[in-house]
Amino acid sequence: MREDRLALTHVGEHQSDYLNAVTPPVFLNSLHIFEDMDGYLNNGKTGAYVYGRVANPTVHILEEKVAALEQGCTAVAFASGMAATSAAILAVCKAGSHIICMRDVYGPVKGILNGYFIPKMNMTVSYWDGRDLGELEGLICDETDMILLESPATFVFCAVDIRGVAKIAKEHGIRTYIDNTYCTPIYQKPLTMGIDIVMHTMSKYIGGHSDIIGGILAVKDEELGNVLKGNIRAWFGGIIGPMEAWLAIRGLRTLNLRVERHQQTAMAVAEFLESHPKVTRVFYSGLASHPQAELIGTQQTGHTGLLSFIVKGTAEQAKNLVDSLKVFEIGCSWGGFESLALCPLYAASGEELDFLGLGEEGRSMIRIHCGLEGADVLIEDLKQAFERI
C-alpha cells in the first residue's frame, strides 16, 4: 500500500529539525535543557523532551512510523519484546485479574505468566487452543481482563479468527493483545480488526539485520497509549535505547521489500518440503494445504519466512539433519537476513508436547527461517542434508 511505503520512508521525519539531514540523527543525550523555568514547568503541555527514560527524539520517530503502519494513534517502544509484553499486561491487568492466553504463544510469555504474574500478583490464567470461539467464551469470567493472542502462532502456525475474538472481547469489556511479529504490519493489521494492543519484537523483521533487541506496542486508544508511555514505561524505565531505535528505523526502510523476498523464498521451500518423501508435515501459513487457508486469506495479505516441518523419522534424525545443513545456521531467533534452523522441541517434556497438541512427533520438528540467500540455495542445502539421514 502507498501509505505503508510512505510510513516506512518518511512518516515522523522532519529534516528541518536536524540541519536537513536526509537520515535523522541518533539523539544519544540523556537530558534536554530549557531556556527558562517556565519552559521547564510547562513541558507537559508543550510535549517538550526532558529526560531519556521518558522519551527520546530518535525513539519518537520510530514510534510515529510503527503507529502509522499499524493504523493506530500511538506506538510505544521498549528495550525488548518481553518488556513490551509485560508492559501491556501491567497496563491492563491488576492483582487478581484473569487472563486468557492462547496456548501457542511465545514460550517466555507463558513463562512470565506462570512464574511471576500468577504467584506474585495472584492472577489466574486459562490457556486456549486459539481455534474454538465457543470454548473461548466459556473461559470468560467476571475477573477476565485480557486475552493474549499470536497469529499465526509459534511452531505450527495456526491462525486465530482475529475479528471473532475481538468481537467477543468487546462484548465483555475485555482488552485484547496480539503478537504480530510474524506477519509484520505489511501483511496484517490487527488494530483494524478490533484488537486493542499489537506487539512486535523488533529483533525480527522490523530490525531485519540481527543486530538489535527491542519491542514495540501500537494502539488505537489514546488513553491506553498514554498509560503505556507516560506511566508504565516511564515508571519501569523500559524505553529502547536511541541507537537501537535508529537501527530499527533503518530496518523499516526496506521492510516491505525484505518480507516480500522472504515470502517468495519460504513458499518455494515449503512446496519443496511438502513433496519430499522424508517429510511428514509442513506448517506454513502460505500453503494452500493449510487447514485454515480460508481464514488466513481474510486477515493476512501475505506471509513471511518462518515455517516448520516434521521429519519422517526419529528426533535424533531430525537433529542430525539440522547438523548437516551448511547454509542454514543454528540459532533460536529469526527475521534477519540469515537462514536459520533448529529443533525447538527436541528436549521438550512429554507434558509440553501434549500441551502444544503435537505429541512425541513434535521432537522431530524442525523450524527454519528462510533468509535472503535465495530459494535455490536453500533447497540445495536441504537436499544434501536429507541425503545424510
mmCIF file of C-alpha atoms in Angstrom:
data_model
loop_
_atom_site.group_PDB
_atom_site.id
_atom_site.type_symbol
_atom_site.label_atom_id
_atom_site.label_comp_id
_atom_site.label_asym_id
_atom_site.label_seq_id
_atom_site.Cartn_x
_atom_site.Cartn_y
_atom_site.Cartn_z
ATOM 1 C CA MET A 1 0.000 0.000 0.000
ATOM 2 C CA ARG A 2 1.089 3.545 -0.737
ATOM 3 C CA GLU A 3 0.526 4.573 2.914
ATOM 4 C CA ASP A 4 2.818 1.805 4.123
ATOM 5 C CA ARG A 5 5.603 2.824 1.767
ATOM 6 C CA LEU A 6 5.356 6.435 2.924
ATOM 7 C CA ALA A 7 5.374 5.387 6.579
ATOM 8 C CA LEU A 8 8.479 3.273 6.049
ATOM 9 C CA THR A 9 10.384 6.068 4.362
ATOM 10 C CA HIS A 10 9.036 9.456 5.502
ATOM 11 C CA VAL A 11 6.493 9.494 8.368
ATOM 12 C CA GLY A 12 7.814 11.019 11.590
ATOM 13 C CA GLU A 13 10.840 12.626 9.956
ATOM 14 C CA HIS A 14 11.307 16.396 9.874
ATOM 15 C CA GLN A 15 14.647 17.145 8.233
ATOM 16 C CA SER A 16 14.472 20.860 9.047
ATOM 17 C CA ASP A 17 14.694 19.957 12.752
ATOM 18 C CA TYR A 18 18.150 18.420 12.266
ATOM 19 C CA LEU A 19 20.044 20.504 9.699
ATOM 20 C CA ASN A 20 18.208 18.938 6.721
ATOM 21 C CA ALA A 21 19.981 15.596 7.134
ATOM 22 C CA VAL A 22 18.204 13.014 4.967
ATOM 23 C CA THR A 23 18.608 10.434 7.748
ATOM 24 C CA PRO A 24 17.656 11.548 11.260
ATOM 25 C CA PRO A 25 20.490 11.594 13.806
ATOM 26 C CA VAL A 26 20.880 9.389 16.852
ATOM 27 C CA PHE A 27 19.979 11.522 19.869
ATOM 28 C CA LEU A 28 22.302 9.939 22.430
ATOM 29 C CA ASN A 29 21.702 12.568 25.100
ATOM 30 C CA SER A 30 20.089 11.620 28.399
ATOM 31 C CA LEU A 31 18.892 15.142 29.157
ATOM 32 C CA HIS A 32 17.227 18.119 27.458
ATOM 33 C CA ILE A 33 17.644 21.629 28.860
ATOM 34 C CA PHE A 34 15.365 24.687 28.868
ATOM 35 C CA GLU A 35 15.876 28.395 28.355
ATOM 36 C CA ASP A 36 13.910 29.290 31.486
ATOM 37 C CA MET A 37 11.934 27.776 34.361
ATOM 38 C CA ASP A 38 8.594 28.456 32.660
ATOM 39 C CA GLY A 39 9.663 26.281 29.749
ATOM 40 C CA TYR A 40 10.677 23.507 32.127
ATOM 41 C CA LEU A 41 7.471 23.757 34.171
ATOM 42 C CA ASN A 42 5.256 23.743 31.060
ATOM 43 C CA ASN A 43 6.941 20.806 29.322
ATOM 44 C CA GLY A 44 3.921 18.591 29.961
ATOM 45 C CA LYS A 45 1.717 20.964 27.975
ATOM 46 C CA THR A 46 4.199 21.597 25.172
ATOM 47 C CA GLY A 47 5.357 17.999 24.736
ATOM 48 C CA ALA A 48 8.988 19.027 25.148
ATOM 49 C CA TYR A 49 11.604 16.348 25.757
ATOM 50 C CA VAL A 50 13.005 16.314 29.301
ATOM 51 C CA TYR A 51 14.726 13.052 30.228
ATOM 52 C CA GLY A 52 15.756 9.978 28.244
ATOM 53 C CA ARG A 53 13.954 7.480 30.467
ATOM 54 C CA VAL A 54 10.649 9.087 29.463
ATOM 55 C CA ALA A 55 11.102 9.954 25.783
ATOM 56 C CA ASN A 56 13.762 10.431 23.116
ATOM 57 C CA PRO A 57 13.556 12.128 19.688
ATOM 58 C CA THR A 58 15.025 9.168 17.775
ATOM 59 C CA VAL A 59 12.704 6.757 19.571
ATOM 60 C CA HIS A 60 9.750 9.026 18.776
ATOM 61 C CA ILE A 61 10.444 8.844 15.025
ATOM 62 C CA LEU A 62 10.366 5.045 15.227
ATOM 63 C CA GLU A 63 7.104 5.178 17.180
ATOM 64 C CA GLU A 64 5.475 7.501 14.659
ATOM 65 C CA LYS A 65 6.331 5.107 11.841
ATOM 66 C CA VAL A 66 5.007 1.981 13.541
ATOM 67 C CA ALA A 67 1.823 3.742 14.667
ATOM 68 C CA ALA A 68 1.184 4.764 11.054
ATOM 69 C CA LEU A 69 1.949 1.265 9.732
ATOM 70 C CA GLU A 70 -0.469 -0.338 12.199
ATOM 71 C CA GLN A 71 -3.055 2.425 11.625
ATOM 72 C CA GLY A 72 -3.021 3.283 15.311
ATOM 73 C CA CYS A 73 -2.770 6.593 17.142
ATOM 74 C CA THR A 74 0.192 5.739 19.356
ATOM 75 C CA ALA A 75 3.156 3.371 19.434
ATOM 76 C CA VAL A 76 5.426 2.854 22.429
ATOM 77 C CA ALA A 77 8.923 1.340 22.019
ATOM 78 C CA PHE A 78 10.616 -0.810 24.668
ATOM 79 C CA ALA A 79 14.005 -2.397 25.249
ATOM 80 C CA SER A 80 12.757 -5.877 24.263
ATOM 81 C CA GLY A 81 9.685 -7.724 23.089
ATOM 82 C CA MET A 82 9.201 -9.192 26.553
ATOM 83 C CA ALA A 83 9.439 -5.724 28.112
ATOM 84 C CA ALA A 84 6.667 -4.626 25.740
ATOM 85 C CA THR A 85 4.511 -7.671 26.521
ATOM 86 C CA SER A 86 4.967 -7.234 30.271
ATOM 87 C CA ALA A 87 4.073 -3.550 29.975
ATOM 88 C CA ALA A 88 0.868 -4.408 28.104
ATOM 89 C CA ILE A 89 -0.191 -6.812 30.856
ATOM 90 C CA LEU A 90 0.682 -4.322 33.605
ATOM 91 C CA ALA A 91 -1.245 -1.555 31.849
ATOM 92 C CA VAL A 92 -4.422 -3.622 31.551
ATOM 93 C CA CYS A 93 -4.443 -6.052 34.466
ATOM 94 C CA LYS A 94 -4.326 -5.835 38.248
ATOM 95 C CA ALA A 95 -3.797 -8.199 41.136
ATOM 96 C CA GLY A 96 -6.410 -10.953 40.858
ATOM 97 C CA SER A 97 -7.074 -10.474 37.137
ATOM 98 C CA HIS A 98 -7.917 -13.447 34.959
ATOM 99 C CA ILE A 99 -6.095 -13.748 31.618
ATOM 100 C CA ILE A 100 -6.981 -15.993 28.693
ATOM 101 C CA CYS A 101 -3.791 -16.878 26.857
ATOM 102 C CA MET A 102 -3.518 -18.681 23.562
ATOM 103 C CA ARG A 103 -1.749 -21.994 24.075
ATOM 104 C CA ASP A 104 0.837 -21.465 21.314
ATOM 105 C CA VAL A 105 2.128 -18.005 22.245
ATOM 106 C CA TYR A 106 5.852 -17.313 22.560
ATOM 107 C CA GLY A 107 7.230 -19.502 25.361
ATOM 108 C CA PRO A 108 8.621 -16.723 27.621
ATOM 109 C CA VAL A 109 5.143 -15.129 27.693
ATOM 110 C CA LYS A 110 3.815 -18.287 29.316
ATOM 111 C CA GLY A 111 6.922 -18.234 31.491
ATOM 112 C CA ILE A 112 6.230 -14.785 32.945
ATOM 113 C CA LEU A 113 2.545 -15.586 33.414
ATOM 114 C CA ASN A 114 3.254 -18.820 35.262
ATOM 115 C CA GLY A 115 6.414 -17.679 37.028
ATOM 116 C CA TYR A 116 5.540 -14.119 38.014
ATOM 117 C CA PHE A 117 2.005 -12.869 37.453
ATOM 118 C CA ILE A 118 0.299 -15.937 38.926
ATOM 119 C CA PRO A 119 2.405 -16.371 42.101
ATOM 120 C CA LYS A 120 3.299 -12.703 42.683
ATOM 121 C CA MET A 121 0.101 -10.908 41.645
ATOM 122 C CA ASN A 122 -2.441 -13.620 42.351
ATOM 123 C CA MET A 123 -3.612 -13.656 38.725
ATOM 124 C CA THR A 124 -5.185 -16.680 37.088
ATOM 125 C CA VAL A 125 -4.579 -17.855 33.538
ATOM 126 C CA SER A 126 -6.641 -20.093 31.270
ATOM 127 C CA TYR A 127 -4.959 -21.493 28.173
ATOM 128 C CA TRP A 128 -6.963 -21.718 24.959
ATOM 129 C CA ASP A 129 -6.144 -23.552 21.716
ATOM 130 C CA GLY A 130 -6.922 -20.464 19.604
ATOM 131 C CA ARG A 131 -9.473 -22.144 17.341
ATOM 132 C CA ASP A 132 -12.834 -22.661 19.049
ATOM 133 C CA LEU A 133 -14.569 -19.348 19.742
ATOM 134 C CA GLY A 134 -17.242 -21.135 21.742
ATOM 135 C CA GLU A 135 -14.574 -22.511 24.048
ATOM 136 C CA LEU A 136 -13.127 -19.005 24.369
ATOM 137 C CA GLU A 137 -16.464 -17.610 25.522
ATOM 138 C CA GLY A 138 -16.753 -20.428 28.016
ATOM 139 C CA LEU A 139 -13.456 -19.415 29.637
ATOM 140 C CA ILE A 140 -14.565 -15.817 30.277
ATOM 141 C CA CYS A 141 -15.441 -14.923 33.852
ATOM 142 C CA ASP A 142 -16.068 -11.718 35.813
ATOM 143 C CA GLU A 143 -12.352 -11.308 36.521
ATOM 144 C CA THR A 144 -11.233 -11.706 32.887
ATOM 145 C CA ASP A 145 -9.394 -8.543 31.868
ATOM 146 C CA MET A 146 -7.205 -9.610 28.947
ATOM 147 C CA ILE A 147 -6.861 -12.067 26.069
ATOM 148 C CA LEU A 148 -3.336 -12.751 24.747
ATOM 149 C CA LEU A 149 -3.011 -13.899 21.135
ATOM 150 C CA GLU A 150 -0.443 -14.703 18.485
ATOM 151 C CA SER A 151 -1.400 -15.318 14.864
ATOM 152 C CA PRO A 152 -0.012 -17.224 13.088
ATOM 153 C CA ALA A 153 1.248 -18.963 16.210
ATOM 154 C CA THR A 154 4.625 -20.382 17.134
ATOM 155 C CA PHE A 155 5.647 -23.834 15.837
ATOM 156 C CA VAL A 156 2.521 -25.000 13.961
ATOM 157 C CA PHE A 157 1.422 -21.605 12.564
ATOM 158 C CA CYS A 158 -2.267 -21.947 13.359
ATOM 159 C CA ALA A 159 -4.320 -18.805 12.799
ATOM 160 C CA VAL A 160 -6.772 -17.137 15.159
ATOM 161 C CA ASP A 161 -10.038 -15.605 13.996
ATOM 162 C CA ILE A 162 -8.896 -12.105 14.943
ATOM 163 C CA ARG A 163 -12.189 -10.361 14.218
ATOM 164 C CA GLY A 164 -14.154 -13.062 16.024
ATOM 165 C CA VAL A 165 -12.017 -12.822 19.159
ATOM 166 C CA ALA A 166 -12.119 -9.001 19.146
ATOM 167 C CA LYS A 167 -15.931 -9.033 18.861
ATOM 168 C CA ILE A 168 -16.344 -11.404 21.802
ATOM 169 C CA ALA A 169 -13.846 -9.445 23.899
ATOM 170 C CA LYS A 170 -15.561 -6.114 23.280
ATOM 171 C CA GLU A 171 -18.931 -7.575 24.227
ATOM 172 C CA HIS A 172 -17.435 -8.470 27.615
ATOM 173 C CA GLY A 173 -15.280 -5.343 28.107
ATOM 174 C CA ILE A 174 -12.025 -7.305 27.804
ATOM 175 C CA ARG A 175 -8.795 -5.934 26.328
ATOM 176 C CA THR A 176 -7.071 -7.905 23.565
ATOM 177 C CA TYR A 177 -3.374 -8.179 22.728
ATOM 178 C CA ILE A 178 -1.718 -9.854 19.740
ATOM 179 C CA ASP A 179 1.868 -10.618 18.792
ATOM 180 C CA ASN A 180 2.018 -9.533 15.134
ATOM 181 C CA THR A 181 5.767 -10.089 14.707
ATOM 182 C CA TYR A 182 5.434 -12.882 12.144
ATOM 183 C CA CYS A 183 3.239 -11.006 9.660
ATOM 184 C CA THR A 184 4.652 -7.514 10.300
ATOM 185 C CA PRO A 185 2.333 -4.528 9.719
ATOM 186 C CA ILE A 186 2.851 -5.067 5.984
ATOM 187 C CA TYR A 187 0.853 -8.319 5.892
ATOM 188 C CA GLN A 188 -1.552 -7.994 8.848
ATOM 189 C CA LYS A 189 -3.112 -5.032 10.673
ATOM 190 C CA PRO A 190 -4.912 -6.317 13.795
ATOM 191 C CA LEU A 191 -5.929 -2.866 15.083
ATOM 192 C CA THR A 192 -8.186 -2.517 12.037
ATOM 193 C CA MET A 193 -9.839 -5.827 13.046
ATOM 194 C CA GLY A 194 -10.710 -4.688 16.569
ATOM 195 C CA ILE A 195 -7.607 -5.712 18.579
ATOM 196 C CA ASP A 196 -6.584 -3.265 21.331
ATOM 197 C CA ILE A 197 -2.801 -3.776 21.549
ATOM 198 C CA VAL A 198 -0.426 -5.004 18.831
ATOM 199 C CA MET A 199 3.131 -6.049 19.710
ATOM 200 C CA HIS A 200 6.228 -6.510 17.556
ATOM 201 C CA THR A 201 9.544 -7.961 18.595
ATOM 202 C CA MET A 202 11.912 -5.696 16.695
ATOM 203 C CA SER A 203 14.823 -8.133 16.703
ATOM 204 C CA LYS A 204 12.857 -9.907 13.966
ATOM 205 C CA TYR A 205 11.646 -8.344 10.683
ATOM 206 C CA ILE A 206 11.476 -4.702 11.748
ATOM 207 C CA GLY A 207 15.174 -4.721 12.614
ATOM 208 C CA GLY A 208 15.899 -7.222 9.896
ATOM 209 C CA HIS A 209 19.675 -7.423 10.357
ATOM 210 C CA SER A 210 20.018 -9.460 13.584
ATOM 211 C CA ASP A 211 21.727 -6.594 15.382
ATOM 212 C CA ILE A 212 19.143 -5.141 17.799
ATOM 213 C CA ILE A 213 16.833 -6.145 20.632
ATOM 214 C CA GLY A 214 13.610 -4.186 21.027
ATOM 215 C CA GLY A 215 9.846 -4.357 21.266
ATOM 216 C CA ILE A 216 7.014 -2.012 20.369
ATOM 217 C CA LEU A 217 3.294 -1.736 21.128
ATOM 218 C CA ALA A 218 0.726 0.015 18.904
ATOM 219 C CA VAL A 219 -2.783 1.050 19.980
ATOM 220 C CA LYS A 220 -5.800 2.960 18.679
ATOM 221 C CA ASP A 221 -6.925 4.120 22.144
ATOM 222 C CA GLU A 222 -5.120 7.355 23.020
ATOM 223 C CA GLU A 223 -5.790 6.958 26.737
ATOM 224 C CA LEU A 224 -4.316 3.459 26.745
ATOM 225 C CA GLY A 225 -1.322 4.765 24.799
ATOM 226 C CA ASN A 226 -0.760 7.451 27.433
ATOM 227 C CA VAL A 227 -0.842 4.831 30.200
ATOM 228 C CA LEU A 228 1.687 2.672 28.356
ATOM 229 C CA LYS A 229 4.044 5.537 27.584
ATOM 230 C CA GLY A 230 3.569 8.052 30.387
ATOM 231 C CA ASN A 231 3.055 5.608 33.242
ATOM 232 C CA ILE A 232 4.207 2.043 32.679
ATOM 233 C CA ARG A 233 7.271 2.696 30.508
ATOM 234 C CA ALA A 234 8.385 5.839 32.310
ATOM 235 C CA TRP A 235 7.953 4.312 35.773
ATOM 236 C CA PHE A 236 9.578 0.959 34.985
ATOM 237 C CA GLY A 237 12.255 2.509 32.769
ATOM 238 C CA GLY A 238 11.872 0.117 29.841
ATOM 239 C CA ILE A 239 12.465 2.523 26.956
ATOM 240 C CA ILE A 240 14.529 1.320 23.990
ATOM 241 C CA GLY A 241 17.929 2.947 23.535
ATOM 242 C CA PRO A 242 18.310 5.629 20.831
ATOM 243 C CA MET A 243 20.925 3.638 18.891
ATOM 244 C CA GLU A 244 18.649 0.611 18.727
ATOM 245 C CA ALA A 245 15.750 2.858 17.698
ATOM 246 C CA TRP A 246 17.858 4.335 14.887
ATOM 247 C CA LEU A 247 18.756 0.837 13.662
ATOM 248 C CA ALA A 248 15.063 -0.103 13.719
ATOM 249 C CA ILE A 249 14.288 2.977 11.609
ATOM 250 C CA ARG A 250 16.955 1.812 9.177
ATOM 251 C CA GLY A 251 15.355 -1.636 9.123
ATOM 252 C CA LEU A 252 11.935 -0.188 8.362
ATOM 253 C CA ARG A 253 13.266 1.457 5.182
ATOM 254 C CA THR A 254 13.406 -1.925 3.433
ATOM 255 C CA LEU A 255 10.812 -3.898 5.425
ATOM 256 C CA ASN A 256 8.295 -4.271 2.594
ATOM 257 C CA LEU A 257 10.987 -5.363 0.130
ATOM 258 C CA ARG A 258 12.562 -7.844 2.518
ATOM 259 C CA VAL A 259 9.358 -9.570 3.659
ATOM 260 C CA GLU A 260 8.278 -9.990 0.048
ATOM 261 C CA ARG A 261 11.554 -11.792 -0.725
ATOM 262 C CA HIS A 262 11.346 -13.848 2.479
ATOM 263 C CA GLN A 263 7.830 -14.896 1.424
ATOM 264 C CA GLN A 264 8.870 -15.894 -2.099
ATOM 265 C CA THR A 265 11.733 -17.993 -0.781
ATOM 266 C CA ALA A 266 9.733 -19.629 2.013
ATOM 267 C CA MET A 267 6.901 -20.551 -0.340
ATOM 268 C CA ALA A 268 9.295 -22.338 -2.690
ATOM 269 C CA VAL A 269 11.000 -24.108 0.219
ATOM 270 C CA ALA A 270 7.665 -25.109 1.793
ATOM 271 C CA GLU A 271 6.446 -26.589 -1.502
ATOM 272 C CA PHE A 272 9.723 -28.496 -1.853
ATOM 273 C CA LEU A 273 9.395 -29.884 1.678
ATOM 274 C CA GLU A 274 5.724 -30.778 1.193
ATOM 275 C CA SER A 275 6.661 -33.037 -1.699
ATOM 276 C CA HIS A 276 9.694 -34.606 -0.022
ATOM 277 C CA PRO A 277 9.355 -38.301 0.937
ATOM 278 C CA LYS A 278 11.236 -37.781 4.207
ATOM 279 C CA VAL A 279 8.815 -35.121 5.474
ATOM 280 C CA THR A 280 5.575 -35.947 7.303
ATOM 281 C CA ARG A 281 4.015 -32.484 7.632
ATOM 282 C CA VAL A 282 4.802 -28.900 6.723
ATOM 283 C CA PHE A 283 3.464 -25.939 8.706
ATOM 284 C CA TYR A 284 3.400 -22.694 6.692
ATOM 285 C CA SER A 285 0.585 -20.171 6.521
ATOM 286 C CA GLY A 286 1.137 -19.614 2.783
ATOM 287 C CA LEU A 287 0.437 -23.184 1.681
ATOM 288 C CA ALA A 288 -2.889 -23.927 0.023
ATOM 289 C CA SER A 289 -2.952 -27.122 2.105
ATOM 290 C CA HIS A 290 -3.018 -25.182 5.386
ATOM 291 C CA PRO A 291 -6.214 -26.291 7.190
ATOM 292 C CA GLN A 292 -7.108 -22.644 7.903
ATOM 293 C CA ALA A 293 -6.239 -21.253 4.478
ATOM 294 C CA GLU A 294 -9.667 -19.662 4.077
ATOM 295 C CA LEU A 295 -9.445 -17.802 7.403
ATOM 296 C CA ILE A 296 -5.853 -16.759 6.716
ATOM 297 C CA GLY A 297 -6.940 -15.256 3.403
ATOM 298 C CA THR A 298 -9.412 -12.967 5.191
ATOM 299 C CA GLN A 299 -6.895 -11.393 7.568
ATOM 300 C CA GLN A 300 -3.397 -11.778 6.114
ATOM 301 C CA THR A 301 -2.288 -10.223 2.858
ATOM 302 C CA GLY A 302 0.957 -12.183 2.786
ATOM 303 C CA HIS A 303 3.362 -14.481 4.584
ATOM 304 C CA THR A 304 6.982 -14.275 5.654
ATOM 305 C CA GLY A 305 9.982 -16.567 6.007
ATOM 306 C CA LEU A 306 9.299 -18.785 9.020
ATOM 307 C CA LEU A 307 7.962 -22.348 8.794
ATOM 308 C CA SER A 308 8.233 -25.752 10.431
ATOM 309 C CA PHE A 309 8.194 -29.330 9.233
ATOM 310 C CA ILE A 310 8.250 -32.760 10.831
ATOM 311 C CA VAL A 311 10.836 -35.239 9.642
ATOM 312 C CA LYS A 312 9.659 -38.761 8.869
ATOM 313 C CA GLY A 313 11.983 -40.375 11.381
ATOM 314 C CA THR A 314 13.317 -40.061 14.886
ATOM 315 C CA ALA A 315 14.169 -36.942 16.848
ATOM 316 C CA GLU A 316 17.820 -37.918 16.512
ATOM 317 C CA GLN A 317 17.497 -37.994 12.718
ATOM 318 C CA ALA A 318 15.909 -34.547 12.755
ATOM 319 C CA LYS A 319 18.777 -33.283 14.903
ATOM 320 C CA ASN A 320 21.299 -34.833 12.503
ATOM 321 C CA LEU A 321 19.583 -33.153 9.562
ATOM 322 C CA VAL A 322 19.963 -29.749 11.232
ATOM 323 C CA ASP A 323 23.617 -30.504 11.978
ATOM 324 C CA SER A 324 24.145 -31.435 8.299
ATOM 325 C CA LEU A 325 22.912 -28.089 6.940
ATOM 326 C CA LYS A 326 25.657 -25.849 5.580
ATOM 327 C CA VAL A 327 23.866 -22.605 4.654
ATOM 328 C CA PHE A 328 21.200 -22.683 7.368
ATOM 329 C CA GLU A 329 22.828 -21.760 10.670
ATOM 330 C CA ILE A 330 21.672 -22.956 14.075
ATOM 331 C CA GLY A 331 20.004 -20.227 16.119
ATOM 332 C CA CYS A 332 16.901 -19.544 18.175
ATOM 333 C CA SER A 333 15.713 -16.259 16.679
ATOM 334 C CA TRP A 334 14.564 -15.370 13.160
ATOM 335 C CA GLY A 335 13.565 -12.471 10.941
ATOM 336 C CA GLY A 336 17.046 -11.371 9.948
ATOM 337 C CA PHE A 337 18.862 -11.659 6.628
ATOM 338 C CA GLU A 338 20.229 -15.102 7.501
ATOM 339 C CA SER A 339 18.613 -18.549 7.240
ATOM 340 C CA LEU A 340 18.322 -20.492 10.473
ATOM 341 C CA ALA A 341 17.317 -23.981 11.572
ATOM 342 C CA LEU A 342 16.522 -25.505 14.936
ATOM 343 C CA CYS A 343 14.821 -28.491 16.573
ATOM 344 C CA PRO A 344 12.845 -26.349 19.034
ATOM 345 C CA LEU A 345 11.115 -29.220 20.855
ATOM 346 C CA TYR A 346 13.896 -31.820 20.779
ATOM 347 C CA ALA A 347 14.315 -31.705 24.570
ATOM 348 C CA ALA A 348 10.718 -30.759 25.456
ATOM 349 C CA SER A 349 8.885 -32.686 28.152
ATOM 350 C CA GLY A 350 6.038 -35.010 27.237
ATOM 351 C CA GLU A 351 3.721 -32.642 29.095
ATOM 352 C CA GLU A 352 4.793 -29.690 26.928
ATOM 353 C CA LEU A 353 4.402 -31.689 23.721
ATOM 354 C CA ASP A 354 0.889 -32.720 24.761
ATOM 355 C CA PHE A 355 0.121 -29.127 25.771
ATOM 356 C CA LEU A 356 1.068 -27.984 22.256
ATOM 357 C CA GLY A 357 -1.030 -30.775 20.721
ATOM 358 C CA LEU A 358 1.952 -32.343 18.919
ATOM 359 C CA GLY A 359 2.711 -35.488 20.876
ATOM 360 C CA GLU A 360 6.037 -37.282 20.513
ATOM 361 C CA GLU A 361 6.397 -36.411 16.820
ATOM 362 C CA GLY A 362 6.990 -32.845 17.954
ATOM 363 C CA ARG A 363 10.533 -33.872 18.874
ATOM 364 C CA SER A 364 11.146 -34.462 15.157
ATOM 365 C CA MET A 365 10.031 -30.940 14.252
ATOM 366 C CA ILE A 366 12.483 -28.626 12.539
ATOM 367 C CA ARG A 367 11.780 -24.902 12.426
ATOM 368 C CA ILE A 368 13.527 -22.936 9.701
ATOM 369 C CA HIS A 369 13.745 -19.294 8.817
ATOM 370 C CA CYS A 370 14.288 -18.670 5.115
ATOM 371 C CA GLY A 371 16.616 -15.711 4.816
ATOM 372 C CA LEU A 372 17.747 -13.747 1.795
ATOM 373 C CA GLU A 373 20.199 -16.226 0.257
ATOM 374 C CA GLY A 374 17.649 -17.371 -2.360
ATOM 375 C CA ALA A 375 15.307 -20.362 -2.661
ATOM 376 C CA ASP A 376 17.648 -22.310 -4.966
ATOM 377 C CA VAL A 377 20.493 -22.077 -2.453
ATOM 378 C CA LEU A 378 18.325 -23.158 0.490
ATOM 379 C CA ILE A 379 16.669 -26.040 -1.362
ATOM 380 C CA GLU A 380 20.061 -27.389 -2.409
ATOM 381 C CA ASP A 381 21.221 -27.181 1.189
ATOM 382 C CA LEU A 382 18.145 -29.086 2.386
ATOM 383 C CA LYS A 383 18.598 -31.711 -0.336
ATOM 384 C CA GLN A 384 22.166 -32.506 0.683
ATOM 385 C CA ALA A 385 21.151 -32.655 4.351
ATOM 386 C CA PHE A 386 18.256 -35.030 3.647
ATOM 387 C CA GLU A 387 20.646 -37.343 1.802
ATOM 388 C CA ARG A 388 22.614 -37.748 5.037
ATOM 389 C CA ILE A 389 19.689 -39.159 7.077
#
